[in-house]
Amino acid sequence: MRFWLMKSEPEVFSWTDLVARGETGEEWDGVRNYQARNYMREMKLGDRAFFYHSQSDKAVVGICEVIAAAHPDSTTDDPRWDCVDVRARQAFETPVTLAMVKAEPGLAEMALLRQSRLSVQPVTTEEWRIVCTMGGVDP
DNA sequence: GCCAACGTTGGC
DNA sequence: GCCAACGTTGGC
């Protein structure tokens, strides 16, 4: 199983919105960046991803699970864009803010800091463990 | 609201 | 194939 981080502006689609979708989950559509798309194509069923609120919130707020491998993005006819489906799994006890990530030496190499504009990014096993611990959930 | 970083487009 | 112009994202 691999680990990822996916960003969303909470004003557009929030963690609460994903929780409301329940087991059905939601298509992670709208990504129009090749690197982010390629990462989604690498995702497999059962992979876990942090749900990150960008812009107003700037915090990892929960963990979601990939429930459908990459397929065409239903919001466009352009065949270049694929996306996966995810469902909410577990909310963090404590949101892990961007400031907290920056303050943690073990997370200095995270793509979240290195490539701030990338909306879908890989997370290492060690980074996953650290962030989960900070968030108050079992890795 | 501003700006840095970075991706895309289009002229040459 | 290069590069200037432009658009978008996201942190501050």
Short mmCIF file of N, CA and C (backbone and C1' of nucleotides) in Angstrom, two decimals:
data_model
loop_
_atom_site.label_atom_id
_atom_site.label_comp_id
_atom_site.label_asym_id
_atom_site.label_seq_id
_atom_site.Cartn_x
_atom_site.Cartn_y
_atom_site.Cartn_z
N MET A 1 0.84 -1.20 0.00
CA MET A 1 0.00 0.00 0.00
C MET A 1 0.87 1.25 0.00
N ARG A 2 0.45 2.22 -0.79
CA ARG A 2 1.21 3.47 -0.82
C ARG A 2 0.41 4.60 -0.18
N PHE A 3 1.14 5.67 0.13
CA PHE A 3 0.53 6.81 0.81
C PHE A 3 0.64 8.07 -0.04
N TRP A 4 -0.36 8.92 0.07
CA TRP A 4 -0.46 10.11 -0.76
C TRP A 4 -1.00 11.28 0.05
N LEU A 5 -0.99 12.45 -0.60
CA LEU A 5 -1.64 13.63 -0.02
C LEU A 5 -2.40 14.31 -1.14
N MET A 6 -3.65 14.65 -0.86
CA MET A 6 -4.49 15.30 -1.86
C MET A 6 -5.05 16.59 -1.29
N LYS A 7 -4.94 17.64 -2.11
CA LYS A 7 -5.36 18.96 -1.64
C LYS A 7 -6.73 19.34 -2.17
N SER A 8 -7.45 20.06 -1.34
CA SER A 8 -8.71 20.64 -1.80
C SER A 8 -8.94 21.94 -1.05
N GLU A 9 -9.49 22.91 -1.76
CA GLU A 9 -9.90 24.13 -1.07
C GLU A 9 -11.20 23.82 -0.35
N PRO A 10 -11.23 24.01 0.97
CA PRO A 10 -12.43 23.63 1.72
C PRO A 10 -13.70 24.36 1.26
N GLU A 11 -13.52 25.57 0.70
CA GLU A 11 -14.69 26.31 0.20
C GLU A 11 -15.28 25.65 -1.04
N VAL A 12 -14.46 24.82 -1.71
CA VAL A 12 -14.92 24.16 -2.92
C VAL A 12 -15.38 22.73 -2.62
N PHE A 13 -14.51 21.99 -1.95
CA PHE A 13 -14.87 20.63 -1.53
C PHE A 13 -14.07 20.30 -0.27
N SER A 14 -14.79 20.14 0.83
CA SER A 14 -14.13 19.97 2.12
C SER A 14 -14.16 18.53 2.61
N TRP A 15 -13.40 18.30 3.66
CA TRP A 15 -13.41 17.00 4.34
C TRP A 15 -14.84 16.64 4.76
N THR A 16 -15.56 17.61 5.29
CA THR A 16 -16.95 17.38 5.71
C THR A 16 -17.80 16.93 4.53
N ASP A 17 -17.54 17.52 3.36
CA ASP A 17 -18.27 17.12 2.16
C ASP A 17 -17.98 15.66 1.82
N LEU A 18 -16.70 15.27 1.95
CA LEU A 18 -16.34 13.89 1.63
C LEU A 18 -16.97 12.92 2.64
N VAL A 19 -16.95 13.27 3.91
CA VAL A 19 -17.59 12.44 4.94
C VAL A 19 -19.07 12.26 4.60
N ALA A 20 -19.70 13.32 4.13
CA ALA A 20 -21.12 13.27 3.80
C ALA A 20 -21.42 12.30 2.65
N ARG A 21 -20.41 12.05 1.81
CA ARG A 21 -20.60 11.11 0.69
C ARG A 21 -20.58 9.65 1.15
N GLY A 22 -20.10 9.44 2.37
CA GLY A 22 -20.10 8.09 2.95
C GLY A 22 -19.32 7.08 2.14
N GLU A 23 -19.84 5.86 2.09
CA GLU A 23 -19.15 4.76 1.41
C GLU A 23 -19.04 4.99 -0.09
N THR A 24 -19.96 5.78 -0.63
CA THR A 24 -19.96 6.06 -2.06
C THR A 24 -18.71 6.83 -2.48
N GLY A 25 -18.25 7.67 -1.58
CA GLY A 25 -17.06 8.45 -1.88
C GLY A 25 -17.31 9.50 -2.94
N GLU A 26 -16.21 9.96 -3.53
CA GLU A 26 -16.29 11.06 -4.49
C GLU A 26 -15.18 10.94 -5.52
N GLU A 27 -15.50 11.35 -6.73
CA GLU A 27 -14.49 11.38 -7.78
C GLU A 27 -13.57 12.58 -7.53
N TRP A 28 -12.27 12.33 -7.59
CA TRP A 28 -11.32 13.43 -7.35
C TRP A 28 -11.05 14.12 -8.69
N ASP A 29 -12.08 14.78 -9.19
CA ASP A 29 -11.97 15.35 -10.54
C ASP A 29 -11.43 16.77 -10.53
N GLY A 30 -11.20 17.28 -11.71
CA GLY A 30 -10.76 18.66 -11.85
C GLY A 30 -9.26 18.86 -11.89
N VAL A 31 -8.50 17.79 -11.69
CA VAL A 31 -7.04 17.94 -11.73
C VAL A 31 -6.59 18.11 -13.19
N ARG A 32 -5.86 19.20 -13.45
CA ARG A 32 -5.41 19.50 -14.81
C ARG A 32 -3.90 19.74 -14.81
N ASN A 33 -3.23 18.83 -14.17
CA ASN A 33 -1.77 18.93 -14.05
C ASN A 33 -1.21 17.52 -14.28
N TYR A 34 -0.25 17.42 -15.21
CA TYR A 34 0.24 16.09 -15.60
C TYR A 34 0.87 15.32 -14.45
N GLN A 35 1.65 16.01 -13.65
CA GLN A 35 2.33 15.32 -12.54
C GLN A 35 1.30 14.76 -11.55
N ALA A 36 0.33 15.58 -11.21
CA ALA A 36 -0.71 15.13 -10.28
C ALA A 36 -1.51 13.98 -10.90
N ARG A 37 -1.81 14.10 -12.17
CA ARG A 37 -2.54 13.03 -12.85
C ARG A 37 -1.75 11.73 -12.85
N ASN A 38 -0.45 11.84 -13.11
CA ASN A 38 0.37 10.64 -13.15
C ASN A 38 0.41 9.94 -11.79
N TYR A 39 0.43 10.71 -10.73
CA TYR A 39 0.39 10.09 -9.41
C TYR A 39 -0.94 9.37 -9.20
N MET A 40 -2.02 9.97 -9.66
CA MET A 40 -3.33 9.29 -9.50
C MET A 40 -3.35 7.99 -10.30
N ARG A 41 -2.67 7.98 -11.45
CA ARG A 41 -2.62 6.75 -12.24
C ARG A 41 -1.83 5.65 -11.54
N GLU A 42 -0.93 6.05 -10.63
CA GLU A 42 -0.14 5.07 -9.88
C GLU A 42 -0.92 4.50 -8.69
N MET A 43 -2.00 5.16 -8.32
CA MET A 43 -2.73 4.74 -7.13
C MET A 43 -3.44 3.41 -7.36
N LYS A 44 -3.49 2.64 -6.26
CA LYS A 44 -4.17 1.35 -6.30
C LYS A 44 -5.28 1.33 -5.25
N LEU A 45 -6.23 0.44 -5.46
CA LEU A 45 -7.31 0.30 -4.49
C LEU A 45 -6.74 0.07 -3.10
N GLY A 46 -7.28 0.79 -2.14
CA GLY A 46 -6.83 0.63 -0.76
C GLY A 46 -5.71 1.55 -0.35
N ASP A 47 -5.07 2.22 -1.32
CA ASP A 47 -4.05 3.21 -0.95
C ASP A 47 -4.70 4.28 -0.07
N ARG A 48 -3.87 4.84 0.83
CA ARG A 48 -4.38 5.85 1.75
C ARG A 48 -3.86 7.23 1.37
N ALA A 49 -4.65 8.24 1.62
CA ALA A 49 -4.22 9.61 1.31
C ALA A 49 -4.65 10.58 2.40
N PHE A 50 -3.76 11.50 2.71
CA PHE A 50 -4.13 12.59 3.60
C PHE A 50 -5.03 13.54 2.82
N PHE A 51 -6.02 14.07 3.51
CA PHE A 51 -6.89 15.09 2.92
C PHE A 51 -6.41 16.43 3.47
N TYR A 52 -5.91 17.27 2.59
CA TYR A 52 -5.34 18.56 3.00
C TYR A 52 -6.22 19.71 2.54
N HIS A 53 -6.56 20.56 3.51
CA HIS A 53 -7.31 21.78 3.18
C HIS A 53 -6.32 22.89 2.84
N SER A 54 -6.33 23.34 1.60
CA SER A 54 -5.42 24.43 1.20
C SER A 54 -6.06 25.79 1.48
N GLN A 55 -5.32 26.82 1.16
CA GLN A 55 -5.79 28.21 1.24
C GLN A 55 -6.19 28.64 2.64
N SER A 56 -7.51 28.67 2.93
CA SER A 56 -7.96 29.26 4.20
C SER A 56 -7.56 28.43 5.43
N ASP A 57 -7.47 27.12 5.28
CA ASP A 57 -7.24 26.26 6.44
C ASP A 57 -5.78 25.81 6.60
N LYS A 58 -5.19 25.36 5.50
CA LYS A 58 -3.80 24.91 5.48
C LYS A 58 -3.51 23.86 6.54
N ALA A 59 -4.23 22.75 6.48
CA ALA A 59 -4.01 21.69 7.45
C ALA A 59 -4.46 20.34 6.89
N VAL A 60 -3.74 19.29 7.32
CA VAL A 60 -4.18 17.92 7.04
C VAL A 60 -5.29 17.64 8.04
N VAL A 61 -6.46 17.24 7.55
CA VAL A 61 -7.61 17.09 8.45
C VAL A 61 -8.13 15.66 8.56
N GLY A 62 -7.67 14.77 7.67
CA GLY A 62 -8.17 13.41 7.76
C GLY A 62 -7.50 12.48 6.78
N ILE A 63 -7.93 11.23 6.83
CA ILE A 63 -7.38 10.19 5.97
C ILE A 63 -8.48 9.64 5.08
N CYS A 64 -8.20 9.55 3.79
CA CYS A 64 -9.16 8.92 2.90
C CYS A 64 -8.51 7.72 2.22
N GLU A 65 -9.34 6.96 1.52
CA GLU A 65 -8.93 5.70 0.92
C GLU A 65 -9.33 5.69 -0.55
N VAL A 66 -8.43 5.18 -1.39
CA VAL A 66 -8.72 5.06 -2.81
C VAL A 66 -9.69 3.89 -3.03
N ILE A 67 -10.86 4.19 -3.60
CA ILE A 67 -11.86 3.14 -3.81
C ILE A 67 -12.12 2.85 -5.28
N ALA A 68 -11.48 3.61 -6.17
CA ALA A 68 -11.55 3.31 -7.60
C ALA A 68 -10.25 3.79 -8.24
N ALA A 69 -9.61 2.90 -9.01
CA ALA A 69 -8.38 3.27 -9.69
C ALA A 69 -8.68 4.33 -10.76
N ALA A 70 -7.61 4.86 -11.35
CA ALA A 70 -7.75 5.95 -12.32
C ALA A 70 -8.71 5.60 -13.46
N HIS A 71 -9.54 6.56 -13.78
CA HIS A 71 -10.53 6.41 -14.87
C HIS A 71 -10.74 7.81 -15.45
N PRO A 72 -11.38 7.92 -16.60
CA PRO A 72 -11.55 9.26 -17.20
C PRO A 72 -12.30 10.20 -16.26
N ASP A 73 -11.85 11.43 -16.21
CA ASP A 73 -12.47 12.49 -15.41
C ASP A 73 -13.81 12.86 -16.06
N SER A 74 -14.89 12.67 -15.32
CA SER A 74 -16.23 12.89 -15.89
C SER A 74 -16.53 14.36 -16.14
N THR A 75 -15.68 15.26 -15.63
CA THR A 75 -15.97 16.69 -15.80
C THR A 75 -15.36 17.27 -17.07
N THR A 76 -14.74 16.41 -17.89
CA THR A 76 -14.17 16.89 -19.15
C THR A 76 -14.23 15.81 -20.22
N ASP A 77 -14.30 16.23 -21.47
CA ASP A 77 -14.24 15.28 -22.58
C ASP A 77 -12.80 15.08 -23.04
N ASP A 78 -11.90 15.87 -22.48
CA ASP A 78 -10.50 15.79 -22.86
C ASP A 78 -9.92 14.47 -22.34
N PRO A 79 -9.50 13.58 -23.25
CA PRO A 79 -9.06 12.24 -22.82
C PRO A 79 -7.76 12.23 -22.03
N ARG A 80 -7.09 13.39 -21.91
CA ARG A 80 -5.83 13.42 -21.17
C ARG A 80 -6.04 13.27 -19.67
N TRP A 81 -7.23 13.65 -19.17
CA TRP A 81 -7.39 13.78 -17.72
C TRP A 81 -8.14 12.63 -17.09
N ASP A 82 -7.43 11.97 -16.18
CA ASP A 82 -7.99 10.86 -15.41
C ASP A 82 -8.09 11.27 -13.94
N CYS A 83 -8.84 10.49 -13.19
CA CYS A 83 -8.88 10.72 -11.74
C CYS A 83 -9.28 9.43 -11.04
N VAL A 84 -9.11 9.42 -9.71
CA VAL A 84 -9.50 8.27 -8.90
C VAL A 84 -10.73 8.66 -8.07
N ASP A 85 -11.32 7.67 -7.39
CA ASP A 85 -12.39 7.94 -6.43
C ASP A 85 -11.85 7.67 -5.03
N VAL A 86 -12.28 8.46 -4.07
CA VAL A 86 -11.86 8.27 -2.68
C VAL A 86 -13.07 8.35 -1.75
N ARG A 87 -12.90 7.75 -0.58
CA ARG A 87 -13.91 7.93 0.47
C ARG A 87 -13.19 8.29 1.76
N ALA A 88 -13.90 8.97 2.65
CA ALA A 88 -13.32 9.35 3.94
C ALA A 88 -13.17 8.11 4.80
N ARG A 89 -12.09 8.04 5.54
CA ARG A 89 -11.83 6.91 6.42
C ARG A 89 -11.81 7.32 7.88
N GLN A 90 -11.01 8.34 8.18
CA GLN A 90 -10.85 8.73 9.59
C GLN A 90 -10.45 10.19 9.69
N ALA A 91 -11.14 10.91 10.55
CA ALA A 91 -10.79 12.32 10.79
C ALA A 91 -9.64 12.39 11.79
N PHE A 92 -8.78 13.37 11.65
CA PHE A 92 -7.72 13.59 12.63
C PHE A 92 -8.33 14.11 13.93
N GLU A 93 -7.77 13.67 15.04
CA GLU A 93 -8.16 14.23 16.33
C GLU A 93 -7.74 15.69 16.38
N THR A 94 -6.54 15.93 15.87
CA THR A 94 -5.97 17.27 15.82
C THR A 94 -5.54 17.55 14.39
N PRO A 95 -6.08 18.57 13.73
CA PRO A 95 -5.60 18.90 12.39
C PRO A 95 -4.11 19.23 12.44
N VAL A 96 -3.37 18.73 11.45
CA VAL A 96 -1.94 19.01 11.41
C VAL A 96 -1.73 20.17 10.43
N THR A 97 -1.44 21.32 10.98
CA THR A 97 -1.33 22.53 10.16
C THR A 97 -0.02 22.57 9.40
N LEU A 98 -0.02 23.41 8.37
CA LEU A 98 1.20 23.61 7.59
C LEU A 98 2.34 24.09 8.49
N ALA A 99 2.01 24.96 9.44
CA ALA A 99 3.03 25.47 10.37
C ALA A 99 3.63 24.32 11.19
N MET A 100 2.79 23.37 11.59
CA MET A 100 3.27 22.22 12.36
C MET A 100 4.19 21.34 11.49
N VAL A 101 3.81 21.17 10.22
CA VAL A 101 4.64 20.39 9.30
C VAL A 101 6.00 21.05 9.13
N LYS A 102 5.99 22.37 8.97
CA LYS A 102 7.25 23.10 8.79
C LYS A 102 8.14 23.03 10.02
N ALA A 103 7.51 22.93 11.19
CA ALA A 103 8.27 22.93 12.44
C ALA A 103 8.83 21.56 12.79
N GLU A 104 8.42 20.53 12.06
CA GLU A 104 8.86 19.16 12.36
C GLU A 104 10.02 18.75 11.45
N PRO A 105 11.21 18.59 12.01
CA PRO A 105 12.39 18.27 11.18
C PRO A 105 12.20 17.03 10.30
N GLY A 106 11.50 16.05 10.81
CA GLY A 106 11.29 14.81 10.07
C GLY A 106 10.43 14.97 8.83
N LEU A 107 9.81 16.13 8.69
CA LEU A 107 8.93 16.37 7.55
C LEU A 107 9.49 17.40 6.57
N ALA A 108 10.76 17.74 6.75
CA ALA A 108 11.36 18.80 5.94
C ALA A 108 11.38 18.50 4.44
N GLU A 109 11.37 17.19 4.12
CA GLU A 109 11.44 16.82 2.70
C GLU A 109 10.07 16.59 2.07
N MET A 110 9.02 16.78 2.84
CA MET A 110 7.68 16.53 2.29
C MET A 110 7.41 17.37 1.03
N ALA A 111 6.74 16.73 0.08
CA ALA A 111 6.39 17.44 -1.15
C ALA A 111 5.51 18.64 -0.85
N LEU A 112 4.76 18.55 0.22
CA LEU A 112 3.89 19.66 0.62
C LEU A 112 4.70 20.95 0.79
N LEU A 113 5.94 20.79 1.27
CA LEU A 113 6.81 21.96 1.46
C LEU A 113 7.66 22.22 0.22
N ARG A 114 8.11 21.14 -0.41
CA ARG A 114 9.02 21.26 -1.55
C ARG A 114 8.34 21.71 -2.83
N GLN A 115 7.13 21.24 -3.02
CA GLN A 115 6.38 21.54 -4.24
C GLN A 115 5.00 22.03 -3.84
N SER A 116 4.96 23.25 -3.39
CA SER A 116 3.73 23.76 -2.77
C SER A 116 2.52 23.77 -3.69
N ARG A 117 2.75 23.81 -4.99
CA ARG A 117 1.60 23.92 -5.89
C ARG A 117 1.04 22.58 -6.37
N LEU A 118 1.74 21.50 -6.07
CA LEU A 118 1.29 20.19 -6.54
C LEU A 118 0.11 19.69 -5.71
N SER A 119 -1.00 19.37 -6.38
CA SER A 119 -2.23 19.08 -5.63
C SER A 119 -2.41 17.61 -5.28
N VAL A 120 -1.66 16.73 -5.94
CA VAL A 120 -1.67 15.30 -5.60
C VAL A 120 -0.21 14.88 -5.51
N GLN A 121 0.19 14.37 -4.36
CA GLN A 121 1.61 14.09 -4.15
C GLN A 121 1.84 12.85 -3.30
N PRO A 122 2.99 12.21 -3.50
CA PRO A 122 3.30 11.01 -2.71
C PRO A 122 3.79 11.39 -1.31
N VAL A 123 3.57 10.49 -0.36
CA VAL A 123 4.02 10.66 1.03
C VAL A 123 4.79 9.39 1.37
N THR A 124 5.94 9.53 2.00
CA THR A 124 6.70 8.34 2.37
C THR A 124 6.08 7.68 3.60
N THR A 125 6.45 6.42 3.82
CA THR A 125 5.93 5.69 4.98
C THR A 125 6.27 6.40 6.28
N GLU A 126 7.49 6.91 6.34
CA GLU A 126 7.92 7.61 7.55
C GLU A 126 7.16 8.92 7.76
N GLU A 127 6.98 9.66 6.67
CA GLU A 127 6.19 10.90 6.76
C GLU A 127 4.76 10.60 7.20
N TRP A 128 4.23 9.51 6.65
CA TRP A 128 2.87 9.10 7.01
C TRP A 128 2.76 8.86 8.52
N ARG A 129 3.74 8.14 9.03
CA ARG A 129 3.74 7.79 10.45
C ARG A 129 3.80 9.06 11.32
N ILE A 130 4.69 9.96 10.95
CA ILE A 130 4.87 11.19 11.75
C ILE A 130 3.60 12.04 11.74
N VAL A 131 3.04 12.23 10.55
CA VAL A 131 1.85 13.10 10.46
C VAL A 131 0.66 12.47 11.18
N CYS A 132 0.49 11.15 11.06
CA CYS A 132 -0.60 10.48 11.77
C CYS A 132 -0.45 10.66 13.27
N THR A 133 0.77 10.49 13.76
CA THR A 133 1.02 10.64 15.19
C THR A 133 0.68 12.07 15.65
N MET A 134 1.12 13.04 14.86
CA MET A 134 0.81 14.44 15.20
C MET A 134 -0.69 14.69 15.17
N GLY A 135 -1.38 13.98 14.29
CA GLY A 135 -2.83 14.17 14.15
C GLY A 135 -3.65 13.38 15.16
N GLY A 136 -2.96 12.55 15.94
CA GLY A 136 -3.67 11.81 16.98
C GLY A 136 -4.40 10.57 16.49
N VAL A 137 -3.94 10.01 15.36
CA VAL A 137 -4.55 8.77 14.87
C VAL A 137 -3.47 7.71 14.65
N ASP A 138 -3.88 6.45 14.64
CA ASP A 138 -2.93 5.36 14.40
C ASP A 138 -2.50 5.38 12.94
N PRO A 139 -1.20 5.23 12.68
CA PRO A 139 -0.71 5.23 11.29
C PRO A 139 -1.34 4.10 10.47
P DG B 1 -9.01 42.45 -2.50
"O5'" DG B 1 -7.62 42.91 -3.03
"C5'" DG B 1 -7.06 43.95 -2.23
"C4'" DG B 1 -5.59 43.79 -2.20
"C3'" DG B 1 -4.94 43.61 -3.57
"O3'" DG B 1 -3.75 44.37 -3.54
"C1'" DG B 1 -4.39 41.75 -2.22
P DC B 2 -2.83 44.51 -4.80
"O5'" DC B 2 -1.60 43.62 -4.35
"C5'" DC B 2 -0.96 43.90 -3.11
"C4'" DC B 2 0.17 42.91 -2.91
"C3'" DC B 2 1.01 42.68 -4.17
"O3'" DC B 2 2.38 42.82 -3.83
"C1'" DC B 2 0.24 40.60 -3.29
P DC B 3 3.46 42.95 -4.96
"O5'" DC B 3 4.13 41.51 -4.86
"C5'" DC B 3 4.50 41.00 -3.60
"C4'" DC B 3 4.86 39.54 -3.75
"C3'" DC B 3 5.63 39.22 -5.03
"O3'" DC B 3 6.64 38.30 -4.72
"C1'" DC B 3 3.75 37.85 -4.91
P DA B 4 7.99 38.31 -5.51
"O5'" DA B 4 8.49 36.83 -5.24
"C5'" DA B 4 8.27 36.23 -3.96
"C4'" DA B 4 8.09 34.74 -4.14
"C3'" DA B 4 8.99 34.13 -5.20
"O3'" DA B 4 9.47 32.89 -4.68
"C1'" DA B 4 6.72 33.70 -5.75
P DA B 5 10.49 32.01 -5.50
"O5'" DA B 5 9.55 30.89 -6.11
"C5'" DA B 5 8.78 30.09 -5.23
"C4'" DA B 5 7.94 29.16 -6.06
"C3'" DA B 5 8.69 28.46 -7.18
"O3'" DA B 5 8.42 27.08 -7.09
"C1'" DA B 5 6.74 29.51 -8.03
P DC B 6 9.19 26.01 -7.98
"O5'" DC B 6 8.16 25.77 -9.16
"C5'" DC B 6 6.81 25.46 -8.80
"C4'" DC B 6 5.94 25.61 -10.02
"C3'" DC B 6 6.58 25.05 -11.31
"O3'" DC B 6 5.61 24.27 -11.94
"C1'" DC B 6 5.64 27.11 -11.71
P DG B 7 5.93 22.91 -12.66
"O5'" DG B 7 4.76 22.85 -13.70
"C5'" DG B 7 3.41 22.99 -13.24
"C4'" DG B 7 2.58 23.60 -14.33
"C3'" DG B 7 2.88 23.06 -15.72
"O3'" DG B 7 1.66 22.65 -16.32
"C1'" DG B 7 2.96 25.43 -15.72
P DT B 8 1.57 22.05 -17.79
"O5'" DT B 8 1.14 23.31 -18.65
"C5'" DT B 8 -0.03 24.03 -18.27
"C4'" DT B 8 -0.29 25.10 -19.31
"C3'" DT B 8 -0.20 24.60 -20.76
"O3'" DT B 8 -1.35 25.08 -21.43
"C1'" DT B 8 1.21 26.49 -20.45
P DT B 9 -1.67 24.65 -22.93
"O5'" DT B 9 -1.34 25.97 -23.74
"C5'" DT B 9 -1.85 27.22 -23.27
"C4'" DT B 9 -1.26 28.33 -24.11
"C3'" DT B 9 -1.20 28.01 -25.62
"O3'" DT B 9 -1.88 29.05 -26.30
"C1'" DT B 9 0.91 28.78 -24.82
P DG B 10 -2.24 28.93 -27.83
"O5'" DG B 10 -1.10 29.84 -28.49
"C5'" DG B 10 -0.87 31.16 -27.99
"C4'" DG B 10 0.36 31.71 -28.65
"C3'" DG B 10 0.50 31.32 -30.13
"O3'" DG B 10 1.06 32.42 -30.82
"C1'" DG B 10 2.39 30.61 -28.98
P DG B 11 0.82 32.64 -32.36
"O5'" DG B 11 2.03 33.61 -32.71
"C5'" DG B 11 2.38 34.65 -31.81
"C4'" DG B 11 3.88 34.89 -31.86
"C3'" DG B 11 4.48 34.87 -33.26
"O3'" DG B 11 5.39 35.95 -33.39
"C1'" DG B 11 5.59 33.29 -31.91
P DC B 12 5.87 36.46 -34.81
"O5'" DC B 12 7.29 35.78 -34.96
"C5'" DC B 12 8.36 36.20 -34.09
"C4'" DC B 12 9.47 35.17 -34.14
"C3'" DC B 12 9.87 34.74 -35.55
"O3'" DC B 12 10.94 35.57 -36.02
"C1'" DC B 12 9.89 32.93 -33.95
P DG C 1 13.20 19.44 -30.00
"O5'" DG C 1 13.85 20.82 -30.45
"C5'" DG C 1 15.24 21.15 -30.33
"C4'" DG C 1 15.34 22.57 -29.84
"C3'" DG C 1 15.08 22.75 -28.35
"O3'" DG C 1 16.03 23.69 -27.88
"C1'" DG C 1 13.58 24.11 -29.57
P DC C 2 16.27 24.04 -26.38
"O5'" DC C 2 15.94 25.59 -26.40
"C5'" DC C 2 16.62 26.42 -27.35
"C4'" DC C 2 15.99 27.79 -27.33
"C3'" DC C 2 15.80 28.37 -25.93
"O3'" DC C 2 16.36 29.66 -25.90
"C1'" DC C 2 13.76 28.47 -27.17
P DC C 3 16.68 30.38 -24.49
"O5'" DC C 3 15.46 31.40 -24.41
"C5'" DC C 3 15.17 32.24 -25.54
"C4'" DC C 3 13.81 32.89 -25.33
"C3'" DC C 3 13.56 33.32 -23.89
"O3'" DC C 3 12.89 34.55 -23.92
"C1'" DC C 3 11.80 31.98 -24.63
P DA C 4 13.23 35.66 -22.83
"O5'" DA C 4 12.08 36.72 -23.11
"C5'" DA C 4 11.70 37.01 -24.46
"C4'" DA C 4 10.19 37.14 -24.53
"C3'" DA C 4 9.58 37.93 -23.37
"O3'" DA C 4 8.59 38.79 -23.90
"C1'" DA C 4 8.60 35.77 -23.49
P DA C 5 7.83 39.86 -22.98
"O5'" DA C 5 6.40 39.18 -22.86
"C5'" DA C 5 5.72 38.81 -24.05
"C4'" DA C 5 4.45 38.07 -23.66
"C3'" DA C 5 3.68 38.73 -22.53
"O3'" DA C 5 2.33 38.87 -22.93
"C1'" DA C 5 4.08 36.42 -22.06
P DC C 6 1.25 39.67 -22.02
"O5'" DC C 6 0.49 38.45 -21.35
"C5'" DC C 6 0.08 37.36 -22.18
"C4'" DC C 6 -0.28 36.19 -21.30
"C3'" DC C 6 -1.11 36.57 -20.07
"O3'" DC C 6 -2.35 35.91 -20.18
"C1'" DC C 6 0.56 34.99 -19.53
P DG C 7 -3.57 36.22 -19.17
"O5'" DG C 7 -3.64 34.83 -18.39
"C5'" DG C 7 -3.79 33.62 -19.13
"C4'" DG C 7 -3.76 32.46 -18.16
"C3'" DG C 7 -4.62 32.69 -16.92
"O3'" DG C 7 -5.36 31.51 -16.66
"C1'" DG C 7 -2.39 32.23 -16.27
P DT C 8 -6.36 31.39 -15.42
"O5'" DT C 8 -5.51 30.54 -14.39
"C5'" DT C 8 -4.97 29.28 -14.79
"C4'" DT C 8 -4.31 28.64 -13.59
"C3'" DT C 8 -5.13 28.72 -12.30
"O3'" DT C 8 -5.11 27.42 -11.74
"C1'" DT C 8 -2.96 29.60 -11.94
P DT C 9 -6.01 27.06 -10.47
"O5'" DT C 9 -4.91 26.85 -9.35
"C5'" DT C 9 -3.80 26.00 -9.61
"C4'" DT C 9 -2.82 26.17 -8.48
"C3'" DT C 9 -3.45 26.13 -7.09
"O3'" DT C 9 -2.81 25.09 -6.38
"C1'" DT C 9 -2.01 28.01 -7.32
P DG C 10 -3.33 24.57 -4.99
"O5'" DG C 10 -2.55 25.51 -3.98
"C5'" DG C 10 -1.13 25.43 -3.92
"C4'" DG C 10 -0.66 26.50 -3.00
"C3'" DG C 10 -1.47 26.63 -1.71
"O3'" DG C 10 -0.58 26.80 -0.65
"C1'" DG C 10 -1.29 28.71 -2.73
P DG C 11 -0.94 26.45 0.84
"O5'" DG C 11 0.11 27.40 1.55
"C5'" DG C 11 1.46 27.39 1.10
"C4'" DG C 11 2.09 28.74 1.35
"C3'" DG C 11 1.85 29.28 2.77
"O3'" DG C 11 3.06 29.83 3.24
"C1'" DG C 11 1.11 30.87 1.17
P DC C 12 3.25 30.13 4.77
"O5'" DC C 12 3.02 31.70 4.85
"C5'" DC C 12 3.96 32.56 4.20
"C4'" DC C 12 3.38 33.93 4.14
"C3'" DC C 12 2.78 34.41 5.45
"O3'" DC C 12 3.72 35.26 6.13
"C1'" DC C 12 1.49 35.07 3.55
#
